[in-house]
Every structure is written in structure tokens, then in C-alpha cells.
């Protein structure tokens, strides 16, 4: 049966087939729906066709064909994004990296491994672990997200306080620019000061400059014995002193935050127990690597100091891996638990020291303007990153709710701007945050970004409509 | 006495004075000579005038004036560069950052400190230490180099294996683009995924895109007790297994290399003793932070394993700070010791795993083509970074020597290219490595870099002639 498309002419479909093979051109409705959207639901997918190349050269041929036919391209990884960066909604050619998913031999001296952009995050974590090493970037969607997408959104997650964003783990990449050129950047070198580091633009570039096909990733040594504490905290202004006290003696691998409301939803909808009997308004989850017995003493002494100072009202420390995992679930299950309220999500950041004042300002604004909206707060506050989820009141219909949320968001982002914060800490801009870019980036910066795009993507075919218009 | 210039018209000097004040416009010959060059001696300095602004706004006014008069600008820091990146040789306006040298209050929660671009590296290290914290980027010229220059060359040095390049320590910067726009980038945020990270282009941009005026730098916790070993190694191929063995159990803060010839020059010209009685062809200097007694045992056990494997023939471990400092001097005094032979310097890098094969290939080439040239090898081989110094034979005059070295360099860079290495690992391109850029960057990359420059510096006034023509 010949492959047909409702959008693209038969001759074009034929040329796509000639490049990737007929088995790897998809135009059926279910494929278009599957590959045409990410974890956001804001826009209905409508790609022209899906192609699954298996090499950088095939990707280059596809991009050149797209240039010839002024066909717009959407690079597609695990599509776990939350800003609509991988949505195809205007007849685009979706280039899915699923088949470029090799993991090549690990080089222990270089601590590096060459991967296809289609490698799933968890696969790399697993591979690293098999070598006795560690890939530390970790987040809720690690089981589906692909490395190319992680890099394109500079993915962060739960270990950033210790290990940084994805940016810090990229030693090299091969990519096809929007002009159809193949570039080999970085090349696995730790030191290479020969002009502008072009690779850095593609990290967090959301596929708007070109298409990453292969990557050299860095690994590190595995932690010895991760240990987790959960502490109860009554006042926002005590959060950061607690962090500073613990960091004085211990290198923390995580400093997470959640509110009592978030905890109560998780406990209500699971078999999990609260961390301790006392109830607190806020909770901090602390993780460190227990390299020796001395570390336990340091942690307990920090805990005692925090109790004595009146910053912490209760706490618990994991005695084994299972207990640590259960404590983590109190934090990590929040997103899934509240999904049924179809929350309106915001991914904000400020400087860590500003977190308490920022949280107070936003709480004040939302409670005043929308007293009937439940807010679920959690996040990676060691990096200044807060996830604000507004739950839909049962009595409100979805479209009225969304409409109101857009207005709330304006107000929130005005507060973000006064704090010189970010309207998208780790989710990227994509389609959903595009209208708000100017709250975090100046007009001059946005004009420069547009000019940079024209340098790498002169025909404006790469992921158009994302990031900016 | 009015300020006059042999190059610039009196009206322009007057306008410069109006911006920065007459005391901060310099046109005297000794000032021009002082501010017009860096640590390279390849080009005779000939700036038009020197100005010393004290604020970002003054820098902006200067850049705007430069645009109006098509005056070329050279940003000037500590001028410790080794590639001629800060040399002014064609009547340029040198904008020296010396007066923008404030260090503002340290924020312990954010672990960040706001600095003027003119702050000297050692000042920041000292400041960090006073707060009980640590600024880990360190290199020979820390006592004179300025932060703005460090960032513009993405300075590396002796701790990169543990702490990375300068790039990893920048949380924000204020700069004036070549178009005269002030940008506030990064803003001290740890997470901010809102489009292209423009800051990354200025890191390592060598002042060709704009002029950095203020920076938010990140600090980290101070090491507890740095401990140093020097090991004797007879065969190049044993270098990296030694590193891997030590890194298995210890997080190294340095893994340095020097040859016996380098050591003998240092010992001959100082009061220092060789590290131990045995003579070896090569030496590795290892540093780690001794967080507990257990670390000493781990280091000794790694040492024993390396002896048993036949990789190491002798070794010494520091028992106190003074001993550690003396061992470090064996490595750090090399540059100064060999200065009297006016060495021809190359700053090369390959993947760490390739160091032995690369070193062998270059040795083979140089000994075959130039058997009478003494070569001094040392470097940060944990990062794949080798400094090759070719000493001038006494019998050869300087100009013949330099001429021959240029030819040797061609041969060396051809080898670098086959190893996919870097012709400038940490020194930057500037004027001196410009003719060789294509050995490390493809033509497509160079064209993209030129296009990027035009985006930020449309009038082509920022540090012209550096990096590329």
C-alpha cells in the first residue's frame, strides 16, 4: 500500500521514503497523533508526516529536502516536554530521533560515552551504572525523555544543586543546522578555547537552530550511600538557613521543598505515611552522600543546630535505601497525585536566597486575587526553582479555569520580573511560555536571539513558532 | 597640560575626557606601551589612547562614541594572555577595566558574589577564603589576571579536572555589546531555560562581541586538607591507568604531568630537591582533598597497586602543607625557569585517553624534523591539556629559531587535527593562533562564528583582527 498524506504531495513522500526507507515514513492518523505532541495538551497535533532516520547523513538529507520544499521541521525526542516545544501543529515534517539510539563503548579515562540523540535518559543512567559510573541528571520523565531533547531543553531536575544542569554533562555533539550543514562540536575535549562555543547555543536551543543527532556525554563516579532527611519547617524564612547550615558540613545532592498541602494529597492517595507525627506547614527534603560514618554525625549535628535555632520542628533520617526511597516518594509523587485536578503549572525560578520572599509575594497575590484556588507548591529550592500548581476548583469548568489562570499568570510573571527571576526555570519556552518571554529576557536579548536563529537557520524551517515568532 | 594624541584628533580626546574624566584618558608613550600589550611579545603595541571608565554606563558611552567615529576598541583586563588577544596595535581605543573592580557582599545562600570585571583573580580567591569559601579556578597569572579577561578567555589552569573551566563559575554578567546595548545576562539564576544562553558566547569570546563590565561569580566550599603526591613513571602508556586507578577511590583536584627534562631544569635553577631518589622519565603530580584518614589509606593503596602493576617506579606523598607546596613548585616553576630560553609555546589538548599516543606522535615528528630542539613537556593531562615548550638552541639566532618554529607548528597542528584536538586548549586564539584556527574548527564553524560576530558587533569595532579576520 503506498504511503499517502493529506498534507504533503505524493512526490515529497516518495523522496522522504528514498532517504529513510518506506518503513520509516509515517502518515497514518495514529502516528501523526502520537508523534505530533508532547506532554502538553494545549495544542492539537497536526504534523504533515513523521520520518525516522537512522543516521546523521539521513537527517542532513531530510533537512536539505525540507529547505528545497520550504517544509517546516519539528525535531522530536521523547516528547516529555511541558512547554509544547515538540508539538507539530501546522503540517510540519517531524524528524523523530528514536532510531539513532546507540550507546557506544565507555571510555574510562575520558569518562565519556558517545550516544545517539535518541537514547533514553534512563538507558544512559543504566549504562553508566553497569560501568560502575553515574549519569546524575535525573527527573520525573527519565524513563521516556531522550538525550537530544534533554540537551535541547537543558534539562535540570532533582540533583542540580550538586551536579548542575544537562549543560555540564555535554562534551560534544554532532548536529545538522537549519542550513543543512553537519557540525561536529566539542569533540569530547575538556579544554578547547578556539573561539565561540557554538555547542552552548544548541543546549537549551529547543531545536530552533538545528537538529542534534549524536552526543558525547560525560559520566562521573557513583555516590556511595545516598541518605535522605525530611524536616518539618514552620516559617518560610527558615528554609534557607537550614540549607546553609547543612551545606556548611555536607555536600548536598538535593535540597527539595514541598508544602503540607502537597504532602497531604500524596498521603491521602497512596499507602505512604507522613514522615513524622508532627505536622508542619512546609517540608525540606535533604539528600547527601554518606561517604563515611563521620557524615552521619555531621548531619545529626546540623539537624540539632536547626532544632535549637527553632528553624525545624521535627525530622527523620533514612536508615536504609528503602526508607530513603519512601521519603523521596513523598516529594516525587506530588505531580502524579495532583494530575487529576488538571493543574495549571508554572515552573519559576529566582535566586535561592529570594525563595521565601518570592513565595510570600506570590501567595499573597494569588490568595488575594483568587481565594478559591488551591495552590500546590514544591520544587528544587536549592537552585531557586519552584513549581507552582494551581488546582481547578471542582465547581469551575475547565475553560473558565484556564482563562482565569492566564490572568493569574500575568500577575505572577510580573512578580517574577520584579525579582529578576525566570518564567521557565527548566521546562523551556516552546509554545506555552512564548507570550511571556519578555518577563525574563529584555527586548534587546530577544532581538539578538532572533538574529542568531537566522544565522543557523536562514530558511526559518527549524521548529518554527517555538521560543518566539 | 591638555591631553594630546599622535593618532586621535583633539576633539575626540575631548569627548573621551568628557565621559571618563580627564585623569582617566591616557595618551603618553609609557601608558600606551603598558596598556597596549599582553604577556606576548609578538606584536609591537600602538594604541590610539587608553581610557579607564568606572561604570557600565561610561563603557556604553565609550562604545557609542567609538561607533560614531568608527574607532576600534580593545577591551583590556590584566593583559596576562599568551595569544595576543589584548594587544592594541592599530591605533585602537583601549578600554581598561581596572577601575571597575568592586567586590560586593557575598550571599551565602546563593554562594554568589557580584564583582567588577576588573577584579584580579587572586583578590576573588582571597575574598572567598575570608568568607570560608573557595574560588577554585587557579593558574600561574592569578596575581595579575582580571575576571573579565578570565571569562573572555574561559581560563582553565590546574584544577580543571575537579572544578572545570571559568565557564562553570559564571552565574551572570553585565556587558556592553559592540552595538552599544547594555545586557544583563544570567542574573545570578541557577536555572533559567528561556531561550539561547547568550552569556555562553561571551565566555571565551575574547572581547570580540562586546565588553564585559560586571559579573556574578559562584563560589564553593573550601577543600579541607589538600594532599599532593608525585609519582615517577617510565612509560607514557602508564600515565592514564595511574590516573584511572587513583580516581576510582578519590576525587582528584589535580592530575599534572611533567617530563624529567622539565624537572631537571627546575631543580638546577632552584633550591628545590627532586621528589625522590629514583630518576624517572615522566612524573605525575596528583592532588586530592583528604576529607578523612580513610582517604590516606585509599591513596596509599592506589599507590601500591600502581607499583605492583609496574606503572609507577617511585613516589612521595606530602605530610604537610609545606611539603605539598614544595612538590607543587616542581611543576609550577617550570614556566618561569625555562623563560630564559625564550621558549616557543604551544598549548594543545586532546581527549585525556589520547595523551600518550599524541605525545608519542609529536615527539616522533619533532625529533625527526628538528633533532637539535629541546622540548619541555608539562601540562594538565587530566584534562588532556599539554604545554609544549621548544627551547631555542644557544647557537641559533632568535629570528631563525622563530621561523623554524612556525614550520614545526604546522607539523604539530596537522597531528593535532588527526587527533581531533585543540590548537589552543586554554590560551585562546587572539592574534597568535589565528592562522591555525582551521586545524580545530571547520570552515562552516568559522563562517558561523563570523556571522555571530556581526550580530553582536555590527560595526566590527570590538577587538578587530583577533580570533579571525
GROMACS .gro file of C-alpha atoms in nm, chain B residues 134-378:
model
  245
  603UNK     CA    1   3.666   2.896   4.774
  604UNK     CA    2   3.711   3.023   4.421
  605UNK     CA    3   3.875   2.724   4.257
  606UNK     CA    4   3.993   2.849   3.918
  607UNK     CA    5   4.366   2.897   3.959
  608UNK     CA    6   4.663   2.942   3.727
  609UNK     CA    7   5.007   3.099   3.706
  610UNK     CA    8   4.884   3.452   3.635
  611UNK     CA    9   4.618   3.469   3.910
  612UNK     CA   10   4.803   3.757   4.073
  613UNK     CA   11   4.752   3.986   3.771
  614UNK     CA   12   4.473   3.847   3.553
  615UNK     CA   13   4.130   4.007   3.584
  616UNK     CA   14   3.795   3.829   3.597
  617UNK     CA   15   3.670   3.992   3.277
  618UNK     CA   16   3.974   3.858   3.095
  619UNK     CA   17   3.942   3.516   3.257
  620UNK     CA   18   3.588   3.492   3.132
  621UNK     CA   19   3.671   3.625   2.786
  622UNK     CA   20   3.934   3.352   2.751
  623UNK     CA   21   3.744   3.091   2.956
  624UNK     CA   22   4.055   3.046   3.169
  625UNK     CA   23   4.141   2.695   3.287
  626UNK     CA   24   4.453   2.610   3.486
  627UNK     CA   25   4.547   2.349   3.739
  628UNK     CA   26   4.215   2.246   3.897
  629UNK     CA   27   4.001   2.185   3.590
  630UNK     CA   28   3.978   1.809   3.647
  631UNK     CA   29   3.775   1.879   3.961
  632UNK     CA   30   3.628   2.226   3.917
  633UNK     CA   31   3.604   2.283   3.541
  634UNK     CA   32   3.689   2.597   3.344
  635UNK     CA   33   3.587   2.955   3.429
  636UNK     CA   34   3.266   2.890   3.230
  637UNK     CA   35   3.128   2.685   3.519
  638UNK     CA   36   3.168   2.969   3.772
  639UNK     CA   37   2.977   3.244   3.595
  640UNK     CA   38   2.619   3.298   3.714
  641UNK     CA   39   2.562   3.627   3.541
  642UNK     CA   40   2.720   3.918   3.359
  643UNK     CA   41   2.652   4.274   3.256
  644UNK     CA   42   2.808   4.374   2.928
  645UNK     CA   43   2.800   4.629   2.651
  646UNK     CA   44   2.765   4.477   2.303
  647UNK     CA   45   2.951   4.608   2.003
  648UNK     CA   46   2.620   4.772   1.909
  649UNK     CA   47   2.628   4.972   2.234
  650UNK     CA   48   2.349   4.786   2.411
  651UNK     CA   49   2.374   4.700   2.779
  652UNK     CA   50   2.271   4.340   2.851
  653UNK     CA   51   2.214   4.186   3.193
  654UNK     CA   52   2.255   3.813   3.134
  655UNK     CA   53   2.213   3.518   3.369
  656UNK     CA   54   2.128   3.746   3.661
  657UNK     CA   55   2.264   3.506   3.920
  658UNK     CA   56   2.000   3.240   3.847
  659UNK     CA   57   2.095   2.873   3.868
  660UNK     CA   58   1.811   2.773   3.640
  661UNK     CA   59   1.678   2.982   3.356
  662UNK     CA   60   1.573   2.799   3.040
  663UNK     CA   61   1.425   3.088   2.847
  664UNK     CA   62   1.596   3.066   2.510
  665UNK     CA   63   1.957   3.084   2.395
  666UNK     CA   64   2.211   3.136   2.671
  667UNK     CA   65   2.385   3.439   2.517
  668UNK     CA   66   2.626   3.461   2.809
  669UNK     CA   67   2.796   3.145   2.688
  670UNK     CA   68   2.915   3.320   2.370
  671UNK     CA   69   3.091   3.591   2.569
  672UNK     CA   70   3.267   3.326   2.777
  673UNK     CA   71   3.568   3.255   2.559
  674UNK     CA   72   3.459   3.529   2.315
  675UNK     CA   73   3.791   3.714   2.356
  676UNK     CA   74   3.624   4.054   2.365
  677UNK     CA   75   3.520   4.034   2.001
  678UNK     CA   76   3.145   4.059   2.066
  679UNK     CA   77   3.130   4.316   2.342
  680UNK     CA   78   3.279   4.425   2.667
  681UNK     CA   79   3.201   4.255   2.998
  682UNK     CA   80   3.177   4.504   3.284
  683UNK     CA   81   3.027   4.320   3.582
  684UNK     CA   82   2.996   3.957   3.677
  685UNK     CA   83   2.816   3.734   3.926
  686UNK     CA   84   3.060   3.461   4.022
  687UNK     CA   85   2.983   3.138   4.203
  688UNK     CA   86   3.191   3.019   4.499
  689UNK     CA   87   3.215   2.673   4.653
  690UNK     CA   88   3.318   2.514   4.982
  691UNK     CA   89   3.687   2.519   5.061
  692UNK     CA   90   3.885   2.195   5.050
  693UNK     CA   91   3.976   2.058   5.392
  694UNK     CA   92   4.334   1.934   5.353
  695UNK     CA   93   4.481   1.917   5.006
  696UNK     CA   94   4.737   1.642   4.978
  697UNK     CA   95   4.991   1.602   4.699
  698UNK     CA   96   5.173   1.303   4.557
  699UNK     CA   97   5.443   1.295   4.293
  700UNK     CA   98   5.495   0.966   4.113
  701UNK     CA   99   5.773   0.854   3.880
  702UNK     CA  100   5.657   0.688   3.560
  703UNK     CA  101   5.877   0.528   3.296
  704UNK     CA  102   5.635   0.475   3.011
  705UNK     CA  103   5.384   0.717   2.863
  706UNK     CA  104   5.119   0.448   2.828
  707UNK     CA  105   5.116   0.402   3.205
  708UNK     CA  106   5.013   0.763   3.273
  709UNK     CA  107   4.642   0.725   3.223
  710UNK     CA  108   4.599   0.390   3.402
  711UNK     CA  109   4.758   0.556   3.705
  712UNK     CA  110   4.505   0.839   3.686
  713UNK     CA  111   4.214   0.598   3.647
  714UNK     CA  112   4.329   0.388   3.942
  715UNK     CA  113   4.353   0.691   4.170
  716UNK     CA  114   4.024   0.835   4.053
  717UNK     CA  115   3.848   0.511   4.127
  718UNK     CA  116   3.864   0.583   4.501
  719UNK     CA  117   3.950   0.951   4.528
  720UNK     CA  118   3.812   1.266   4.374
  721UNK     CA  119   4.128   1.423   4.239
  722UNK     CA  120   4.166   1.801   4.239
  723UNK     CA  121   4.465   1.786   4.001
  724UNK     CA  122   4.646   1.541   3.777
  725UNK     CA  123   4.952   1.714   3.636
  726UNK     CA  124   5.239   1.595   3.422
  727UNK     CA  125   5.599   1.695   3.361
  728UNK     CA  126   5.898   1.538   3.196
  729UNK     CA  127   6.234   1.461   3.355
  730UNK     CA  128   6.393   1.733   3.145
  731UNK     CA  129   6.145   1.987   3.285
  732UNK     CA  130   6.220   1.868   3.640
  733UNK     CA  131   6.596   1.882   3.592
  734UNK     CA  132   6.576   2.243   3.472
  735UNK     CA  133   6.372   2.341   3.778
  736UNK     CA  134   6.600   2.159   4.023
  737UNK     CA  135   6.910   2.302   3.857
  738UNK     CA  136   6.786   2.660   3.889
  739UNK     CA  137   6.633   2.650   4.237
  740UNK     CA  138   6.685   2.527   4.593
  741UNK     CA  139   6.431   2.252   4.533
  742UNK     CA  140   6.512   1.883   4.568
  743UNK     CA  141   6.393   1.614   4.329
  744UNK     CA  142   6.082   1.442   4.470
  745UNK     CA  143   6.268   1.114   4.541
  746UNK     CA  144   6.600   0.942   4.466
  747UNK     CA  145   6.495   0.738   4.165
  748UNK     CA  146   6.502   0.912   3.832
  749UNK     CA  147   6.203   0.862   3.604
  750UNK     CA  148   6.134   0.976   3.250
  751UNK     CA  149   5.800   1.127   3.348
  752UNK     CA  150   5.627   1.250   3.660
  753UNK     CA  151   5.262   1.273   3.760
  754UNK     CA  152   5.154   1.515   4.031
  755UNK     CA  153   4.832   1.410   4.197
  756UNK     CA  154   4.629   1.621   4.439
  757UNK     CA  155   4.322   1.523   4.638
  758UNK     CA  156   4.132   1.659   4.932
  759UNK     CA  157   4.194   1.448   5.239
  760UNK     CA  158   3.849   1.461   5.393
  761UNK     CA  159   3.926   1.184   5.643
  762UNK     CA  160   4.200   0.940   5.744
  763UNK     CA  161   4.036   0.685   5.517
  764UNK     CA  162   4.149   0.894   5.221
  765UNK     CA  163   4.515   0.847   5.309
  766UNK     CA  164   4.467   0.473   5.313
  767UNK     CA  165   4.288   0.484   4.980
  768UNK     CA  166   4.571   0.688   4.829
  769UNK     CA  167   4.839   0.456   4.962
  770UNK     CA  168   4.652   0.152   4.843
  771UNK     CA  169   4.619   0.307   4.494
  772UNK     CA  170   4.990   0.382   4.502
  773UNK     CA  171   5.073   0.021   4.595
  774UNK     CA  172   4.855  -0.111   4.317
  775UNK     CA  173   5.030   0.115   4.067
  776UNK     CA  174   5.372  -0.002   4.189
  777UNK     CA  175   5.265  -0.363   4.168
  778UNK     CA  176   5.132  -0.317   3.815
  779UNK     CA  177   5.471  -0.176   3.717
  780UNK     CA  178   5.319   0.160   3.621
  781UNK     CA  179   5.499   0.361   3.886
  782UNK     CA  180   5.864   0.324   3.993
  783UNK     CA  181   5.872   0.555   4.294
  784UNK     CA  182   5.660   0.813   4.469
  785UNK     CA  183   5.622   1.058   4.754
  786UNK     CA  184   5.319   1.190   4.944
  787UNK     CA  185   5.309   1.525   5.124
  788UNK     CA  186   5.284   1.510   5.503
  789UNK     CA  187   5.200   1.875   5.549
  790UNK     CA  188   5.119   2.194   5.361
  791UNK     CA  189   5.481   2.296   5.319
  792UNK     CA  190   5.576   1.966   5.161
  793UNK     CA  191   5.274   1.987   4.934
  794UNK     CA  192   5.375   2.340   4.831
  795UNK     CA  193   5.729   2.224   4.752
  796UNK     CA  194   5.605   1.937   4.538
  797UNK     CA  195   5.377   2.176   4.352
  798UNK     CA  196   5.672   2.407   4.284
  799UNK     CA  197   5.843   2.129   4.089
  800UNK     CA  198   5.555   2.158   3.847
  801UNK     CA  199   5.464   2.525   3.875
  802UNK     CA  200   5.814   2.670   3.849
  803UNK     CA  201   5.873   2.516   3.508
  804UNK     CA  202   5.738   2.807   3.305
  805UNK     CA  203   5.943   3.068   3.487
  806UNK     CA  204   6.258   2.852   3.486
  807UNK     CA  205   6.261   2.797   3.112
  808UNK     CA  206   6.170   3.159   3.030
  809UNK     CA  207   6.537   3.243   2.969
  810UNK     CA  208   6.542   3.010   2.667
  811UNK     CA  209   6.259   3.221   2.518
  812UNK     CA  210   6.061   2.905   2.450
  813UNK     CA  211   5.819   2.870   2.165
  814UNK     CA  212   5.493   2.780   2.339
  815UNK     CA  213   5.213   2.554   2.230
  816UNK     CA  214   4.900   2.490   2.434
  817UNK     CA  215   4.747   2.172   2.296
  818UNK     CA  216   4.469   1.940   2.400
  819UNK     CA  217   4.328   1.605   2.302
  820UNK     CA  218   4.096   1.367   2.481
  821UNK     CA  219   4.273   1.255   2.801
  822UNK     CA  220   4.282   0.895   2.680
  823UNK     CA  221   4.475   1.007   2.371
  824UNK     CA  222   4.752   1.189   2.559
  825UNK     CA  223   5.016   0.911   2.542
  826UNK     CA  224   4.967   0.838   2.171
  827UNK     CA  225   4.953   1.208   2.091
  828UNK     CA  226   5.268   1.287   2.287
  829UNK     CA  227   5.448   1.000   2.117
  830UNK     CA  228   5.341   1.118   1.771
  831UNK     CA  229   5.455   1.475   1.833
  832UNK     CA  230   5.784   1.366   1.990
  833UNK     CA  231   5.849   1.147   1.689
  834UNK     CA  232   5.777   1.430   1.449
  835UNK     CA  233   5.985   1.694   1.628
  836UNK     CA  234   6.286   1.470   1.698
  837UNK     CA  235   6.290   1.358   1.337
  838UNK     CA  236   6.247   1.700   1.181
  839UNK     CA  237   6.437   1.907   1.441
  840UNK     CA  238   6.670   1.681   1.639
  841UNK     CA  239   6.859   1.976   1.793
  842UNK     CA  240   6.547   2.133   1.954
  843UNK     CA  241   6.500   2.064   2.325
  844UNK     CA  242   6.138   2.003   2.418
  845UNK     CA  243   5.992   2.071   2.763
  846UNK     CA  244   5.663   1.895   2.822
  847UNK     CA  245   5.426   1.964   3.105
   0.00000   0.00000   0.00000
